[in-house]
Backbone as JSON Lines, residues from 0, in Angstrom:
{"i":0,"aa":"G","n":[1.42,-24.91,-18.97],"ca":[2.66,-24.66,-18.22],"c":[2.48,-23.74,-17.07]}
{"i":1,"aa":"L","n":[1.45,-22.85,-17.07],"ca":[1.4,-21.82,-16.04],"c":[0.85,-22.43,-14.72]}
{"i":2,"aa":"S","n":[0.09,-23.46,-14.8],"ca":[-0.58,-24.01,-13.61],"c":[0.39,-24.74,-12.74]}
{"i":3,"aa":"G","n":[1.51,-25.11,-13.23],"ca":[2.42,-25.93,-12.47],"c":[2.99,-25.3,-11.25]}
{"i":4,"aa":"G","n":[3.69,-24.18,-11.33],"ca":[4.31,-23.61,-10.16],"c":[3.72,-22.35,-9.67]}
{"i":5,"aa":"S","n":[2.4,-22.2,-9.83],"ca":[1.77,-20.95,-9.44],"c":[1.18,-20.96,-8.06]}
{"i":6,"aa":"A","n":[1.26,-22.09,-7.4],"ca":[0.61,-22.18,-6.09],"c":[1.17,-21.19,-5.04]}
{"i":7,"aa":"S","n":[2.51,-21.08,-4.99],"ca":[3.14,-20.25,-4.03],"c":[2.88,-18.8,-4.34]}
{"i":8,"aa":"S","n":[2.97,-18.43,-5.6],"ca":[2.83,-17.02,-5.99],"c":[1.35,-16.6,-5.9]}
{"i":9,"aa":"T","n":[0.44,-17.55,-6.05],"ca":[-0.99,-17.19,-5.98],"c":[-1.3,-16.74,-4.5]}
{"i":10,"aa":"R","n":[-0.73,-17.38,-3.54],"ca":[-1.0,-17.01,-2.19],"c":[-0.62,-15.55,-1.94]}
{"i":11,"aa":"F","n":[0.55,-15.18,-2.39],"ca":[1.03,-13.79,-2.25],"c":[0.1,-12.84,-3.05]}
{"i":12,"aa":"G","n":[-0.18,-13.28,-4.27],"ca":[-0.96,-12.44,-5.17],"c":[-2.34,-12.13,-4.61]}
{"i":13,"aa":"S","n":[-2.98,-13.13,-4.08],"ca":[-4.36,-12.91,-3.54],"c":[-4.28,-11.99,-2.35]}
{"i":14,"aa":"G","n":[-3.18,-12.09,-1.54],"ca":[-2.99,-11.21,-0.43],"c":[-2.91,-9.81,-0.85]}
{"i":15,"aa":"A","n":[-2.11,-9.56,-1.93],"ca":[-1.93,-8.18,-2.44],"c":[-3.27,-7.62,-2.96]}
{"i":16,"aa":"E","n":[-4.06,-8.49,-3.66],"ca":[-5.31,-8.07,-4.24],"c":[-6.31,-7.58,-3.11]}
{"i":17,"aa":"T","n":[-6.22,-8.22,-1.94],"ca":[-7.11,-7.83,-0.89],"c":[-6.81,-6.43,-0.39]}
{"i":18,"aa":"L","n":[-5.51,-5.97,-0.63],"ca":[-5.19,-4.63,-0.17],"c":[-5.64,-3.52,-1.11]}
{"i":19,"aa":"V","n":[-5.82,-3.84,-2.44],"ca":[-6.23,-2.87,-3.38],"c":[-7.68,-2.44,-3.08]}
{"i":20,"aa":"G","n":[-7.85,-1.12,-3.05],"ca":[-9.19,-0.57,-2.71],"c":[-9.33,-0.24,-1.28]}
{"i":21,"aa":"R","n":[-8.39,-0.69,-0.44],"ca":[-8.45,-0.32,0.96],"c":[-8.0,1.11,1.12]}
{"i":22,"aa":"T","n":[-8.43,1.73,2.28],"ca":[-7.98,3.08,2.57],"c":[-6.96,2.98,3.65]}
{"i":23,"aa":"A","n":[-6.05,4.0,3.7],"ca":[-4.98,4.01,4.66],"c":[-4.73,5.43,5.07]}
{"i":24,"aa":"K","n":[-4.2,5.63,6.28],"ca":[-3.86,6.95,6.76],"c":[-2.34,7.15,6.6]}
{"i":25,"aa":"V","n":[-1.94,8.36,6.14],"ca":[-0.56,8.66,5.93],"c":[0.08,8.93,7.28]}
{"i":26,"aa":"I","n":[1.16,8.2,7.63],"ca":[1.88,8.37,8.85],"c":[3.1,9.26,8.6]}
{"i":27,"aa":"V","n":[3.82,9.01,7.46],"ca":[4.94,9.79,7.08],"c":[4.64,10.32,5.69]}
{"i":28,"aa":"A","n":[4.71,11.63,5.48],"ca":[4.33,12.24,4.22],"c":[4.98,11.55,3.05]}
{"i":29,"aa":"C","n":[4.19,11.29,2.02],"ca":[4.67,10.61,0.8],"c":[5.07,11.6,-0.26]}
{"i":30,"aa":"R","n":[6.38,11.77,-0.49],"ca":[6.83,12.75,-1.44],"c":[8.07,12.13,-2.26]}
{"i":31,"aa":"P","n":[7.85,11.21,-3.11],"ca":[6.6,10.45,-3.23],"c":[6.6,9.24,-2.26]}
{"i":32,"aa":"L","n":[7.76,8.88,-1.67],"ca":[7.79,7.71,-0.79],"c":[7.53,8.16,0.66]}
{"i":33,"aa":"G","n":[6.74,7.38,1.32],"ca":[6.44,7.62,2.73],"c":[5.94,6.37,3.43]}
{"i":34,"aa":"Q","n":[5.09,6.54,4.42],"ca":[4.59,5.38,5.19],"c":[3.12,5.62,5.44]}
{"i":35,"aa":"V","n":[2.34,4.53,5.38],"ca":[0.93,4.61,5.72],"c":[0.53,3.47,6.65]}
{"i":36,"aa":"R","n":[-0.6,3.63,7.27],"ca":[-1.16,2.54,8.08],"c":[-2.54,2.22,7.56]}
{"i":37,"aa":"L","n":[-2.72,0.95,7.19],"ca":[-4.06,0.54,6.67],"c":[-5.1,0.75,7.73]}
{"i":38,"aa":"S","n":[-6.29,1.2,7.27],"ca":[-7.42,1.45,8.17],"c":[-7.77,0.14,8.93]}
{"i":39,"aa":"G","n":[-7.87,0.24,10.25],"ca":[-8.23,-0.89,11.04],"c":[-7.08,-1.84,11.36]}
{"i":40,"aa":"E","n":[-5.88,-1.5,10.97],"ca":[-4.71,-2.35,11.24],"c":[-3.61,-1.51,11.86]}
{"i":41,"aa":"S","n":[-2.73,-2.25,12.55],"ca":[-1.62,-1.56,13.24],"c":[-0.35,-1.57,12.42]}
{"i":42,"aa":"E","n":[-0.31,-2.45,11.36],"ca":[0.94,-2.64,10.59],"c":[1.15,-1.36,9.71]}
{"i":43,"aa":"I","n":[2.38,-0.9,9.68],"ca":[2.76,0.24,8.85],"c":[3.45,-0.26,7.57]}
{"i":44,"aa":"W","n":[3.06,0.31,6.46],"ca":[3.59,-0.08,5.14],"c":[4.34,1.11,4.52]}
{"i":45,"aa":"R","n":[5.36,0.81,3.8],"ca":[5.94,1.77,2.89],"c":[4.95,2.04,1.8]}
{"i":46,"aa":"A","n":[4.88,3.3,1.34],"ca":[3.91,3.66,0.33],"c":[4.56,4.66,-0.61]}
{"i":47,"aa":"R","n":[3.99,4.65,-1.89],"ca":[4.44,5.66,-2.86],"c":[3.2,6.35,-3.4]}
{"i":48,"aa":"C","n":[3.21,7.67,-3.39],"ca":[2.14,8.45,-3.9],"c":[2.69,9.44,-4.88]}
{"i":49,"aa":"A","n":[2.43,9.23,-6.17],"ca":[3.03,10.02,-7.21],"c":[2.7,11.52,-7.07]}
{"i":50,"aa":"E","n":[1.51,11.84,-6.66],"ca":[1.12,13.23,-6.52],"c":[1.47,13.8,-5.16]}
{"i":51,"aa":"G","n":[1.92,12.97,-4.24],"ca":[2.23,13.39,-2.9],"c":[1.06,13.33,-1.99]}
{"i":52,"aa":"A","n":[1.3,13.04,-0.72],"ca":[0.26,13.02,0.28],"c":[0.86,13.43,1.62]}
{"i":53,"aa":"E","n":[0.14,14.27,2.33],"ca":[0.67,14.77,3.63],"c":[0.25,13.86,4.79]}
{"i":54,"aa":"R","n":[1.01,13.97,5.85],"ca":[0.66,13.21,7.05],"c":[-0.75,13.54,7.53]}
{"i":55,"aa":"G","n":[-1.49,12.47,7.87],"ca":[-2.83,12.63,8.38],"c":[-3.89,12.53,7.32]}
{"i":56,"aa":"E","n":[-3.44,12.59,6.06],"ca":[-4.44,12.41,4.95],"c":[-4.81,10.94,4.77]}
{"i":57,"aa":"T","n":[-5.99,10.74,4.19],"ca":[-6.46,9.37,3.94],"c":[-6.2,9.14,2.43]}
{"i":58,"aa":"V","n":[-5.6,8.0,2.11],"ca":[-5.31,7.67,0.74],"c":[-5.97,6.3,0.44]}
{"i":59,"aa":"R","n":[-5.97,5.95,-0.88],"ca":[-6.58,4.68,-1.31],"c":[-5.5,3.85,-1.96]}
{"i":60,"aa":"V","n":[-5.45,2.59,-1.67],"ca":[-4.4,1.67,-2.24],"c":[-4.89,1.29,-3.61]}
{"i":61,"aa":"V","n":[-4.07,1.54,-4.62],"ca":[-4.41,1.17,-6.0],"c":[-3.52,0.09,-6.56]}
{"i":62,"aa":"G","n":[-2.44,-0.29,-5.84],"ca":[-1.56,-1.32,-6.38],"c":[-0.46,-1.63,-5.36]}
{"i":63,"aa":"L","n":[0.37,-2.58,-5.75],"ca":[1.46,-3.0,-4.87],"c":[2.69,-3.22,-5.77]}
{"i":64,"aa":"D","n":[3.81,-2.63,-5.3],"ca":[5.08,-2.83,-6.02],"c":[6.05,-3.52,-5.04]}
{"i":65,"aa":"Q","n":[6.1,-4.83,-5.12],"ca":[6.81,-5.64,-4.17],"c":[6.23,-5.39,-2.76]}
{"i":66,"aa":"L","n":[6.96,-4.73,-1.91],"ca":[6.41,-4.48,-0.54],"c":[6.05,-3.0,-0.31]}
{"i":67,"aa":"T","n":[5.94,-2.24,-1.42],"ca":[5.57,-0.84,-1.31],"c":[4.16,-0.68,-1.89]}
{"i":68,"aa":"L","n":[3.26,-0.1,-1.09],"ca":[1.91,0.14,-1.54],"c":[1.89,1.34,-2.51]}
{"i":69,"aa":"I","n":[1.15,1.23,-3.56],"ca":[0.94,2.36,-4.46],"c":[-0.39,2.97,-4.07]}
{"i":70,"aa":"V","n":[-0.36,4.3,-3.66],"ca":[-1.58,4.9,-3.16],"c":[-1.89,6.16,-3.95]}
{"i":71,"aa":"E","n":[-3.15,6.58,-3.87],"ca":[-3.65,7.8,-4.49],"c":[-4.5,8.54,-3.5]}
{"i":72,"aa":"R","n":[-4.5,9.87,-3.61],"ca":[-5.36,10.63,-2.76],"c":[-6.78,10.67,-3.29]}
């Protein structure tokens, strides 16, 4: 049953997986929600950092919650 309707969600899922492990620079301090820019890209993402991250710090993407990146310092 799982192979039937997974084509559309797989495309999104594989896109999210490529983000995990990437580094990003904090644009708006994450306390815990802020914004980051992925290294080498111009697009800005919403991000959540449980421990907090200050502007200018480099963080690592560890997951994705809908359209919010989960990052760690």
